mmCIF file of C-alpha atoms in Angstrom:
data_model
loop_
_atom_site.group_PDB
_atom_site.id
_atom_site.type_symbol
_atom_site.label_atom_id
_atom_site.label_comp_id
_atom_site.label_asym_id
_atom_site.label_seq_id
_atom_site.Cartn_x
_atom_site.Cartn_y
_atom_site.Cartn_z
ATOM 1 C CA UNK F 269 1.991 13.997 54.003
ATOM 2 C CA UNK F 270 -1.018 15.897 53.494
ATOM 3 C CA UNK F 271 -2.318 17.390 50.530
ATOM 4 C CA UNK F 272 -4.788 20.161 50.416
ATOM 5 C CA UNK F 273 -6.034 21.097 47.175
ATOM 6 C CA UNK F 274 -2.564 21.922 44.601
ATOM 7 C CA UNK F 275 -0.295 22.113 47.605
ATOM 8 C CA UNK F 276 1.352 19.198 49.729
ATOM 9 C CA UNK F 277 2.079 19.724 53.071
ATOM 10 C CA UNK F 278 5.135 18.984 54.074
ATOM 11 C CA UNK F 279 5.408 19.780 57.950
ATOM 12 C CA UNK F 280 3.644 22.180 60.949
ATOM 13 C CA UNK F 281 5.573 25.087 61.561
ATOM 14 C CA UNK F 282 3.307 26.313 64.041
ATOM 15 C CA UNK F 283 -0.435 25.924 65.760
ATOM 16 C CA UNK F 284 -2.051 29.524 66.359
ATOM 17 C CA UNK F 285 -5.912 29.064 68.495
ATOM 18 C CA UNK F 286 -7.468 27.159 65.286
ATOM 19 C CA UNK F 287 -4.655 28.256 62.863
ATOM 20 C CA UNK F 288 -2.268 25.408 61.473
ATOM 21 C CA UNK F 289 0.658 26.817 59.687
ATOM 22 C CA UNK F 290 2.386 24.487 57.168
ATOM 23 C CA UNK F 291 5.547 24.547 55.260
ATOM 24 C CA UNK F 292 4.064 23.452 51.898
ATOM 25 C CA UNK F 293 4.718 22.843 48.071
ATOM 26 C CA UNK F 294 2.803 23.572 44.853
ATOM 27 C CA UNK F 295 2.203 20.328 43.223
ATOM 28 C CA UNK F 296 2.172 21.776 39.459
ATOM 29 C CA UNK F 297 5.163 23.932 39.729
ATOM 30 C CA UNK F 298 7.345 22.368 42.927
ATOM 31 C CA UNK F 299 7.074 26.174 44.496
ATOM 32 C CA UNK F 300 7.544 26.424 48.143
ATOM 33 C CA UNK F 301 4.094 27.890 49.712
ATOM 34 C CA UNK F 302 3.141 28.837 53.261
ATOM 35 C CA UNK F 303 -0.082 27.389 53.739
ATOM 36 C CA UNK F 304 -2.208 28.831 56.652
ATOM 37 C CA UNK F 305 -5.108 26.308 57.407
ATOM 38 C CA UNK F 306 -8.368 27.755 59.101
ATOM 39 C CA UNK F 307 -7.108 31.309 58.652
ATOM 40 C CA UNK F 308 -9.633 33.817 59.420
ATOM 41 C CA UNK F 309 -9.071 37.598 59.096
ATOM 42 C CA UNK F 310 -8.436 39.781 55.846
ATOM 43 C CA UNK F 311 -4.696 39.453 54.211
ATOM 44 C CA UNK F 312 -2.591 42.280 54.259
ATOM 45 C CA UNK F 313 -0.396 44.057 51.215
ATOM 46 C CA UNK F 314 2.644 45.808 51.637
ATOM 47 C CA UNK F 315 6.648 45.664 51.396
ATOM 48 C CA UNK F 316 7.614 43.273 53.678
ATOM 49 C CA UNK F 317 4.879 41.335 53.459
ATOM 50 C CA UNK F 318 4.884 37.699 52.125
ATOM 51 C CA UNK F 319 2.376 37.910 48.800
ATOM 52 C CA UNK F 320 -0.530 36.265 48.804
ATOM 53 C CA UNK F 321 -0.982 33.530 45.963
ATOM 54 C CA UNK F 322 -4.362 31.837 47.078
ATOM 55 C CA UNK F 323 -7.371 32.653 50.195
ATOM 56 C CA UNK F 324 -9.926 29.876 49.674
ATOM 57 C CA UNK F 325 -12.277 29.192 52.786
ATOM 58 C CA UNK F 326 -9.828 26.600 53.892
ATOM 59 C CA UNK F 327 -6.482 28.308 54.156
ATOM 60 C CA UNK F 328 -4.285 31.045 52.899
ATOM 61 C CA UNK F 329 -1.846 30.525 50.606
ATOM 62 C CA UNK F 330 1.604 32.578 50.541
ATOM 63 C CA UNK F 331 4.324 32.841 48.515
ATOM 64 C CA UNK F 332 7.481 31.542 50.048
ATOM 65 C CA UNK F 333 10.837 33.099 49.190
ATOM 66 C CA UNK F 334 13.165 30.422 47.956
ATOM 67 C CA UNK F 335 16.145 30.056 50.117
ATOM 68 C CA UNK F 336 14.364 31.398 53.279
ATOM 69 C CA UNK F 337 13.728 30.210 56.734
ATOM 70 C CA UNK F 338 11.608 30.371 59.859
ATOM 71 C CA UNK F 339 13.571 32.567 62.477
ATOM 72 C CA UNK F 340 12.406 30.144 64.912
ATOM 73 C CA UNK F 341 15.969 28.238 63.733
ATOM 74 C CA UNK F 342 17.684 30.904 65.096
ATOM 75 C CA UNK F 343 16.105 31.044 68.369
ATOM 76 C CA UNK F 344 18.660 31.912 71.287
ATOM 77 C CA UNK F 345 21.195 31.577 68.935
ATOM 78 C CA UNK F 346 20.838 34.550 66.533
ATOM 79 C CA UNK F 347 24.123 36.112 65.817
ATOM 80 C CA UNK F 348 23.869 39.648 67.611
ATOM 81 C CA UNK F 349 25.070 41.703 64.967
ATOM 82 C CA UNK F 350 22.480 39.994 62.104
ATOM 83 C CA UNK F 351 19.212 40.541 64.880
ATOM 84 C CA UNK F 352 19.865 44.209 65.233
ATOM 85 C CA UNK F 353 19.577 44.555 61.209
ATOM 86 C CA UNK F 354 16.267 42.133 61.106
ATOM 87 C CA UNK F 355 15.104 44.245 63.971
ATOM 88 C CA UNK F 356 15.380 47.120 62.527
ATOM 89 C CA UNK F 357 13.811 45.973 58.863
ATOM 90 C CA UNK F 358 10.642 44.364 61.372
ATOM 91 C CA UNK F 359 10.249 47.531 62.983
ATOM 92 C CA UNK F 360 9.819 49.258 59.413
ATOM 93 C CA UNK F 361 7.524 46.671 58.410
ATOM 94 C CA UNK F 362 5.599 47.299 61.199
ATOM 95 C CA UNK F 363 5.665 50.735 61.477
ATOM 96 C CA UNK F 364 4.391 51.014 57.977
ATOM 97 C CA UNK F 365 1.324 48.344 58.466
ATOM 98 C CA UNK F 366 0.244 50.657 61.732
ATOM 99 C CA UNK F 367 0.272 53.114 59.377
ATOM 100 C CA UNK F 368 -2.122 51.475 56.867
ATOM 101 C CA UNK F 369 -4.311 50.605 60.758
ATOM 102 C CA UNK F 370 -3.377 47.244 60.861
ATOM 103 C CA UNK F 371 -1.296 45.916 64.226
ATOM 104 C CA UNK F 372 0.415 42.703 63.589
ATOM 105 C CA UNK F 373 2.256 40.934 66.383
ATOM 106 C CA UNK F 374 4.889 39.020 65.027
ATOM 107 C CA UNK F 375 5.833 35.510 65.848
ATOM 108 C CA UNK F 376 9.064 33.168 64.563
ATOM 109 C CA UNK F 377 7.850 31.126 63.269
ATOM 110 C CA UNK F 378 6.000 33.404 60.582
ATOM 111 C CA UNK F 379 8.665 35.837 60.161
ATOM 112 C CA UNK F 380 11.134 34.163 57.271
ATOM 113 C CA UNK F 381 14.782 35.687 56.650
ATOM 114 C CA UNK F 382 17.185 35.334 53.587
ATOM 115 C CA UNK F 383 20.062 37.291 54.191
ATOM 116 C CA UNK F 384 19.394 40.487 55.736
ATOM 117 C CA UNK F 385 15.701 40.484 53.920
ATOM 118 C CA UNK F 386 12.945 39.280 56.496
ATOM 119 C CA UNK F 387 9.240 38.573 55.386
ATOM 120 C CA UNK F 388 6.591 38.901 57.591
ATOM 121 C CA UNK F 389 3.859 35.970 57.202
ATOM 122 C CA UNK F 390 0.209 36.004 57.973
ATOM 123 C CA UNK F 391 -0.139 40.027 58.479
ATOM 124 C CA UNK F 392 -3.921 40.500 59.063
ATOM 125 C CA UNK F 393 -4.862 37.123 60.495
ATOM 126 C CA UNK F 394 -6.946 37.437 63.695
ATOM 127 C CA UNK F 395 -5.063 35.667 65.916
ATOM 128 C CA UNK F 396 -1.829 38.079 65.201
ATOM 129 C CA UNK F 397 -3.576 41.183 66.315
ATOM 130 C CA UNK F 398 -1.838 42.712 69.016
ATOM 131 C CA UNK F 399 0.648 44.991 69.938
ATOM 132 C CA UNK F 400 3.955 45.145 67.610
ATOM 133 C CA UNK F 401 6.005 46.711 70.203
ATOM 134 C CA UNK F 402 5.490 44.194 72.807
ATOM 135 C CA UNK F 403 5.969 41.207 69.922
ATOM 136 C CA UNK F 404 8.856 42.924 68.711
ATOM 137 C CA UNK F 405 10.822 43.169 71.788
ATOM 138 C CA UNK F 406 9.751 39.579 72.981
ATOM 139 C CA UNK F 407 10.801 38.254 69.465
ATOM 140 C CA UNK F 408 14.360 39.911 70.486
ATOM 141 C CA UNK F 409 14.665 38.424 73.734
ATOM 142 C CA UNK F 410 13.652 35.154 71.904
ATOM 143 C CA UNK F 411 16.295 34.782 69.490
ATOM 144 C CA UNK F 412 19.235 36.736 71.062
ATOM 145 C CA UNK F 413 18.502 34.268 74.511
ATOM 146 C CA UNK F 414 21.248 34.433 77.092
ATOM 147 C CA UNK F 415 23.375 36.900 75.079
ATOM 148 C CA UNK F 416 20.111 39.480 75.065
ATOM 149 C CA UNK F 417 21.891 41.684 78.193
ATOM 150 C CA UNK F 418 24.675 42.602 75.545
ATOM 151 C CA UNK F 419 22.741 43.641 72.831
ATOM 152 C CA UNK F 420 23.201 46.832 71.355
ATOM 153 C CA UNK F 421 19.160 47.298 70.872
ATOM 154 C CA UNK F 422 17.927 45.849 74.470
ATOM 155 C CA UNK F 423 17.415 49.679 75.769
ATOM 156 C CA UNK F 424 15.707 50.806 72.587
ATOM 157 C CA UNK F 425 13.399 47.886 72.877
ATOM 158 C CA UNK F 426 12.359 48.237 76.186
ATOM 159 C CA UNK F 427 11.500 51.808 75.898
ATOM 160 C CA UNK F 428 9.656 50.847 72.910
ATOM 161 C CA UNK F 429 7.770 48.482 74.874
ATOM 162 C CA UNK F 430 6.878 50.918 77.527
ATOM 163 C CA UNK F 431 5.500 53.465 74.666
ATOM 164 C CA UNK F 432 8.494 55.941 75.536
ATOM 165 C CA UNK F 433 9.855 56.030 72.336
ATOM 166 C CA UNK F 434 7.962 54.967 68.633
ATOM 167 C CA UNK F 435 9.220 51.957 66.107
ATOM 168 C CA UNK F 436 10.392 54.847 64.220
ATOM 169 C CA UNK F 437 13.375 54.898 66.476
ATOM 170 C CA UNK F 438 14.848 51.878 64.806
ATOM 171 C CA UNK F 439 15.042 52.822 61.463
ATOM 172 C CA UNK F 440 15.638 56.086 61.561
ATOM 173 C CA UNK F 441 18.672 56.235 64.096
ATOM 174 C CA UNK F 442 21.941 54.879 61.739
ATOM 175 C CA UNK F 443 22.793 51.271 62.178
ATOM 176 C CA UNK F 444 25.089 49.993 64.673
ATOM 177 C CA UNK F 445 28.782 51.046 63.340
ATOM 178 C CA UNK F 446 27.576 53.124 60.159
ATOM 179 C CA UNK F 447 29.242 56.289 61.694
ATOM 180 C CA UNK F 448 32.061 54.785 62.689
ATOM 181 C CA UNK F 449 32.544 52.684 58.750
ATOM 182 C CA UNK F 450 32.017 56.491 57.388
ATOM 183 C CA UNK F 451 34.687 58.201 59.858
ATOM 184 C CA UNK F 452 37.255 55.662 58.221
ATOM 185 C CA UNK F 453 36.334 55.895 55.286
ATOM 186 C CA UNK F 454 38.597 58.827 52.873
ATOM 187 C CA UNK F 455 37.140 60.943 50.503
ATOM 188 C CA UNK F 456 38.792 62.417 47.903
ATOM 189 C CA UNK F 457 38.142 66.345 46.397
ATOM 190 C CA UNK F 458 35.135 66.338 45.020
ATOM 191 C CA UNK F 459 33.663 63.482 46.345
ATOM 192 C CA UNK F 460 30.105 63.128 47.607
ATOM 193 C CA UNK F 461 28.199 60.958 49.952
ATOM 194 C CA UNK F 462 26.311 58.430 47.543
ATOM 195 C CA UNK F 463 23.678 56.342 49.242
ATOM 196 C CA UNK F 464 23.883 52.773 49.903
ATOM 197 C CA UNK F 465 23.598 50.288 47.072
ATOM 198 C CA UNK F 466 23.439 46.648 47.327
ATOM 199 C CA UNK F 467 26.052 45.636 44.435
ATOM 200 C CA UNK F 468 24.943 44.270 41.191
ATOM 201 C CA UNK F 469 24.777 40.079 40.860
ATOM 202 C CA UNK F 470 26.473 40.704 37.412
ATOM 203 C CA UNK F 471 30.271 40.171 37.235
ATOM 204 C CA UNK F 472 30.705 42.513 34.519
ATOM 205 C CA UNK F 473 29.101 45.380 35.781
ATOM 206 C CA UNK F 474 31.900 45.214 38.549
ATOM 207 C CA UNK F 475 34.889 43.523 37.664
ATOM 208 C CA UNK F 476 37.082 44.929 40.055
ATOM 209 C CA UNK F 477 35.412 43.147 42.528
ATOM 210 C CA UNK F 478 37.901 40.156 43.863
ATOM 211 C CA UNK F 479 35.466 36.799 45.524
ATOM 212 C CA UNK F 480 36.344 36.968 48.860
ATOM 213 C CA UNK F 481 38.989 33.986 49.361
ATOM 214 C CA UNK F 482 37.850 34.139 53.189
ATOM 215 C CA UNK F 483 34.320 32.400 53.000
ATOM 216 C CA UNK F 484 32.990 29.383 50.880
ATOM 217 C CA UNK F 485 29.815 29.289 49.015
ATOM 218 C CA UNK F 486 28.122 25.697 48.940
ATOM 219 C CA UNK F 487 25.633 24.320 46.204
ATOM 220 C CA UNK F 488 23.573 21.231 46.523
ATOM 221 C CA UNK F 489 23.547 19.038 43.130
ATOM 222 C CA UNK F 490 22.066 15.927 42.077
ATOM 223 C CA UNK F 491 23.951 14.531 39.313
ATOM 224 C CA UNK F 492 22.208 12.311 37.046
ATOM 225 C CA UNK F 493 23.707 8.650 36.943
ATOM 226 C CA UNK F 494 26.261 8.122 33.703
ATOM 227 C CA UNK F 495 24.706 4.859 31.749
ATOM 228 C CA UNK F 496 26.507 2.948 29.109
ATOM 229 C CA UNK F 497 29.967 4.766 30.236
ATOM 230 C CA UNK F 498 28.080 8.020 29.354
ATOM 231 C CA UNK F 499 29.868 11.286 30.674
ATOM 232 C CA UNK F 500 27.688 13.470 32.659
ATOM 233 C CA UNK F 501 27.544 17.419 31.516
ATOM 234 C CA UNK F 502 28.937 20.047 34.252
ATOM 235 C CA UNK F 503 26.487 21.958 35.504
ATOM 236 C CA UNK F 504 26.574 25.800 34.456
ATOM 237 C CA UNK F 505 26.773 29.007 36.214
ATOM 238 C CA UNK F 506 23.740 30.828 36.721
ATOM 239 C CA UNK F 507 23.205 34.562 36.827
ATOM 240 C CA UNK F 508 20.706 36.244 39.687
ATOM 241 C CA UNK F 509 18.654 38.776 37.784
ATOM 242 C CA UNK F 510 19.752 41.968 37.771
ATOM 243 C CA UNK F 511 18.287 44.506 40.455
ATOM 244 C CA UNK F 512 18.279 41.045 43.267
ATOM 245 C CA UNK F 513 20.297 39.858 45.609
ATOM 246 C CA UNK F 514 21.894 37.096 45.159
ATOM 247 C CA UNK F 515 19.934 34.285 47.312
ATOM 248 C CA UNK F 516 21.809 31.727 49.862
ATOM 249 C CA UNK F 517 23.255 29.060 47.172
ATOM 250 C CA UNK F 518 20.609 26.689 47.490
ATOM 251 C CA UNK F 519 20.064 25.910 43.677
ATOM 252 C CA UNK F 520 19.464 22.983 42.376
ATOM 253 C CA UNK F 521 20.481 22.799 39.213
ATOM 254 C CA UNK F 522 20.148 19.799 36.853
ATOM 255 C CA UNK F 523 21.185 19.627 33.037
ATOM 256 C CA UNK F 524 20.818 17.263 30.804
ATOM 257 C CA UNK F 525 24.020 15.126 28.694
ATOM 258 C CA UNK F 526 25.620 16.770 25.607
ATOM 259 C CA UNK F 527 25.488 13.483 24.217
ATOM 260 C CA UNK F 528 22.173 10.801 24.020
ATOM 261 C CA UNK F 529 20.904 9.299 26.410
ATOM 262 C CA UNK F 530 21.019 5.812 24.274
ATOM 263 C CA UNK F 531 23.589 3.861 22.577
ATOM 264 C CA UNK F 532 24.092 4.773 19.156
ATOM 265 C CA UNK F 533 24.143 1.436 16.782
ATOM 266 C CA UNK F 534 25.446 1.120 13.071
ATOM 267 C CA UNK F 535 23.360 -1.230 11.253
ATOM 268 C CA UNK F 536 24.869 -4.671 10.856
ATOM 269 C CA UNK F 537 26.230 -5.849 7.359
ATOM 270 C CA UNK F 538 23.516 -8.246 5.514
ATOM 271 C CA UNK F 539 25.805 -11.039 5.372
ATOM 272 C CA UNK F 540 26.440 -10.715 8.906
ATOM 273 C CA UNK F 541 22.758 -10.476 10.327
ATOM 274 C CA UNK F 542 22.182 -14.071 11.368
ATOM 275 C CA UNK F 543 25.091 -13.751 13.369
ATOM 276 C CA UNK F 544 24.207 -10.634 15.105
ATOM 277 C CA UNK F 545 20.779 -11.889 15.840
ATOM 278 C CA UNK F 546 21.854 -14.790 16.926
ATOM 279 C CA UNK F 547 24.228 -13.056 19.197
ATOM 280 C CA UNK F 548 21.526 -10.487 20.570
ATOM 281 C CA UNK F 549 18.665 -13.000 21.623
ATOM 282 C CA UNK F 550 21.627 -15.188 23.726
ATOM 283 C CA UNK F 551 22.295 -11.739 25.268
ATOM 284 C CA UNK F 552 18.977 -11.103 25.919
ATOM 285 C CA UNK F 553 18.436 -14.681 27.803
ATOM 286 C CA UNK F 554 21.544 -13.710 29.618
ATOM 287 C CA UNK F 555 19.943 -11.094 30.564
ATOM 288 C CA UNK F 556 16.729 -12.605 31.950
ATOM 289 C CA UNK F 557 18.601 -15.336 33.608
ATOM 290 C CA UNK F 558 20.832 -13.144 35.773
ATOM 291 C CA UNK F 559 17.618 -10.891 36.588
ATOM 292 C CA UNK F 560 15.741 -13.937 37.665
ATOM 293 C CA UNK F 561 18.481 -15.453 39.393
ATOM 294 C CA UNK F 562 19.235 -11.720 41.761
ATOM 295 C CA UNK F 563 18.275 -12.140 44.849
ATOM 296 C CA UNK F 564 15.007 -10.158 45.510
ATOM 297 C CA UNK F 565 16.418 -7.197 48.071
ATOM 298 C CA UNK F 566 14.183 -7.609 51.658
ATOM 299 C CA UNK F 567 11.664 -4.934 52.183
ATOM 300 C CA UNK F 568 13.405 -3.018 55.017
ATOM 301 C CA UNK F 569 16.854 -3.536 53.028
ATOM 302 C CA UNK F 570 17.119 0.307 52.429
ATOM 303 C CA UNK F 571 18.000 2.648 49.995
ATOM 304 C CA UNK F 572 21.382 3.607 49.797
ATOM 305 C CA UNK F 573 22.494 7.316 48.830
ATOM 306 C CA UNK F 574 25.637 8.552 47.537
ATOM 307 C CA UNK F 575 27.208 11.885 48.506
ATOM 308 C CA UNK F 576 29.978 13.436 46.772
ATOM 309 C CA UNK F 577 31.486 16.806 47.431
ATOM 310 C CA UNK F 578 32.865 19.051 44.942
ATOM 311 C CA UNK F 579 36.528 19.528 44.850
ATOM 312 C CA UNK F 580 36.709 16.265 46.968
ATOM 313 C CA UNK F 581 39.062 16.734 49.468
ATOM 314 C CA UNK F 582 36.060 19.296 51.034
ATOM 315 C CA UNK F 583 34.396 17.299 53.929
ATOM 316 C CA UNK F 584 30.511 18.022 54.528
ATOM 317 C CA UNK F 585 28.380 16.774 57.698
ATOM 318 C CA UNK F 586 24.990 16.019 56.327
ATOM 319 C CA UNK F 587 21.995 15.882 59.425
ATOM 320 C CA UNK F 588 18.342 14.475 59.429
ATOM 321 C CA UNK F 589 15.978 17.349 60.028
ATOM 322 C CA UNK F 590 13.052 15.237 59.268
ATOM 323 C CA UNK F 591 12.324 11.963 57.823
ATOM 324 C CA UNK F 592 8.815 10.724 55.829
ATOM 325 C CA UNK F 593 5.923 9.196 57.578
ATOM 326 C CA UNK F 594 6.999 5.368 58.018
ATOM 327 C CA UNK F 595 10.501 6.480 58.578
ATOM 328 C CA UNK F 596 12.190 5.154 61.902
ATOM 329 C CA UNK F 597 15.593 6.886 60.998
ATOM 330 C CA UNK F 598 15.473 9.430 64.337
ATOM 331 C CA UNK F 599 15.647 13.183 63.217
ATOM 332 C CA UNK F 600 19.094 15.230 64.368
ATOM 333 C CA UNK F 601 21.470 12.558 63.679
ATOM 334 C CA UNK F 602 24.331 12.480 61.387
ATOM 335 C CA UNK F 603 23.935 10.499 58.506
ATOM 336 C CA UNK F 604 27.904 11.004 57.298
ATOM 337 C CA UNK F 605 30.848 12.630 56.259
ATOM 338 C CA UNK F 606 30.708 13.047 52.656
ATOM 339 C CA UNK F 607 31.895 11.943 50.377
ATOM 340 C CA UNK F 608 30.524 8.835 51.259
ATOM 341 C CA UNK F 609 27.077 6.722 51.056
ATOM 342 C CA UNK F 610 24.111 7.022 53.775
ATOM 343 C CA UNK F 611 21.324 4.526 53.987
ATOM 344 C CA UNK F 612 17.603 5.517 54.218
ATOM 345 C CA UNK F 613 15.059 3.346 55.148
ATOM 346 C CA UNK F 614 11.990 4.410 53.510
ATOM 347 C CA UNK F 615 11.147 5.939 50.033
ATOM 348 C CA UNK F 616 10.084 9.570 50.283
ATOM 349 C CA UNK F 617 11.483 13.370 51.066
ATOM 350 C CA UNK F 618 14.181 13.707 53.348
ATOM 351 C CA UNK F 619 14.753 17.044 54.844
ATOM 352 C CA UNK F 620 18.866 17.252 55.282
ATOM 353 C CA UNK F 621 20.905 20.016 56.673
ATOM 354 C CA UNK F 622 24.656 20.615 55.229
ATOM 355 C CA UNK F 623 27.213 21.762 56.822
ATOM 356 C CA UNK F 624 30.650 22.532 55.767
ATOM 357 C CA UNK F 625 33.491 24.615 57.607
ATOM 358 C CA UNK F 626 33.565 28.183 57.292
ATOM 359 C CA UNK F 627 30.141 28.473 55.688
ATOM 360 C CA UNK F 628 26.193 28.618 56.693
ATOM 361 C CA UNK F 629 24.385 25.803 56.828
ATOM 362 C CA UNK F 630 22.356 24.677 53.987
ATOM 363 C CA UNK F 631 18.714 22.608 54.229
ATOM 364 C CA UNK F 632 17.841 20.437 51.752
ATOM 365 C CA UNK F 633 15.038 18.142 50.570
ATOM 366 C CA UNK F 634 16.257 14.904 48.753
ATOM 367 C CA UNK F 635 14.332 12.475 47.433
ATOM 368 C CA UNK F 636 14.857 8.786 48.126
ATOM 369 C CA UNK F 637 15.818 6.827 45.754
ATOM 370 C CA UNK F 638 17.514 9.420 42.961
ATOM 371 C CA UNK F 639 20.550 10.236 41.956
ATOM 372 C CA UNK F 640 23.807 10.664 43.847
ATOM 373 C CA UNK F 641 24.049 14.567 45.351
ATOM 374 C CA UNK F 642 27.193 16.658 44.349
ATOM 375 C CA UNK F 643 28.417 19.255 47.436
ATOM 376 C CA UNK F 644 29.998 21.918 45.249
ATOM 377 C CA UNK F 645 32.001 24.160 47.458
ATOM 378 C CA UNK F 646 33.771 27.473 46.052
#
């Protein structure tokens, strides 16, 4: 793993001419960055736009969203209905760039997505310059892959592509079934046509809002091991802040024990002291006798990792998307079926992917050796 100045670099996303994109992390605050080594060009603000935290001669530094992903996972396998909407949010993004004179060709593996919010990375590097209308419409093709005849934007796109019509097109026609959603919809006396709102993340500012019983929500946990019989404290709800949508539950959330961390002891009775020290130094050569005597595990023994899922009759697959340098565990396999223990060879970061039935897939990163990793399903 490289490091380049605060930031570790995890993995290449892509190689651009001279460009090398990274997937990094900021060393002082564990942050996910994009770091874009040997960029050359001058960074571009807007909405849309992934902020920039750092430009030094080396690289560019951007903020990355946490939750999001490349859209190169999704290529030729993007779910028709969720490409139209990023389509149509890239095609404002663009639109409003060309307005500011700056043409930015868009790639997957710089355009991230959380939801139906997409970021567009590296606007106003050199080797992006080009045509938006052309990248758009490839970027289409890209992800949608053999299913690209049936979607509803294909005609759009290509007369975009052949200048016929503007990006304004996109975004200002409604959305694909909007008209349709409204036509069904009743209205009673009186009522008016209120503009779209994404709902609040607070409960009570909605309570008769139901959780849909129809999809899960997963959360990744690692649970801190219980020592001396110790319980270990539940983990607690957190709240999105208000005025954001919720993110893709990928929070890792640790908290620490309601009770100490060490074992309480009552001081011994003065007649009874001897004893007690007596007692305590044979326990203590107990101790160093068994820890002498252990066999010494080999150096390729492994680490072993539990998994536990959260109400446990829930099954989760976890995958290896990527192992550490040294590693000779082979990236795409499955590890298990939690609940249940995996062995890793090497110490390091692991980057996992979760799956669970009726839900999106979740990455992780887990670090080898730690604590065991709680699948909370809900």
């Amino acid at each position: 793993m490289e490091v380049l100045g605060n930031y570790w670099l995890r993995r290449i996303l892509a190689r651009i001419a001279s460009v090398v994109v990274y997937e990094g992390q900021d060393t002082h605050t564990g942050m996910p960055v994009m770091v874009l080594k040997g960029a050359q060009g001058t960074p571009a603000l807007g909405e849309g736009v992934l902020p920039l935290l750092e430009e030094t001669p080396e690289a560019w530094v951007l903020e990355w969203p946490i939750g999001a992903v490349p859209l190169s996972q999704y290529l030729g396998v993007a779910d028709l209905e969720r490409l139209e909407h990023w389509v149509r949010e890239m095609a404002h993004i663009l639109a409003s760039l060309k307005a500011q004179g700056v043409s930015h060709a868009p790639i997957p593996e710089l355009c991230l997505v959380k939801g139906k919010r997409v970021w567009l990375a590296g606007v106003g590097l050199k080797e992006l310059s080009g045509e938006p209308e052309k990248a758009l419409a490839a970027l289409a093709r890209a992800l949608a892959g053999e299913r690209y005849p049936e979607f509803p934007l294909r005609e759009t796109l290509e007369r975009i592509e052949a200048k016929e019509d503007p990006l304004e097109v996109l975004f200002s026609e409604p959305a694909h079934g909007v008209q349709e959603a409204e036509a069904l919809t009743p209205k009673t006396p009186g009522q008016e046509a209120q503009p779209f709102q994404e709902p609040s993340s607070k409960p009570e500012e909605a309570p008769s809002r139901l959780p849909s019983t129809s999809r899960k929500v997963l959360s990744v946990d690692p649970v801190p091991e219980a020592s001396n019989g110790q319980e270990v404290s539940p983990t607690k709800e957190t709240t999105p802040p208000e005025g954001k949508t919720p993110s893709r539950p990928r929070v890792i959330r640790i908290e620490e024990p309601e009770e100490p961390s060490f074992t309480v002891v009552e001081p011994p009775r003065p007649r009874r002291r001897s004893l007690l020290l007596g007692l305590l130094g044979a326990v203590v050569l107990l101790g160093l006798a068994l820890l002498l005597l252990r066999p010494s595990s080999p150096s390729g023994g492994g680490y072993v990792m539990e998994f536990r899922t959260d109400p446990p009759t829930e099954r989760a697959e976890v995958f290896l998307l990527e192992a550490p340098e040294g590693s000779r565990m082979a990236p795409g396999q499955l590890l298990l079926t939690a609940p249940g223990r995996a062995e890793f060879d090497q110490k390091g970061v692991y980057r996992l992917r979760i799956r669970v039935a009726g839900r999106d897939p979740v990455d992780y990163l887990l670090e080898v050796p730690g604590p065991p990793l709680v699948i909370k399903v809900r």
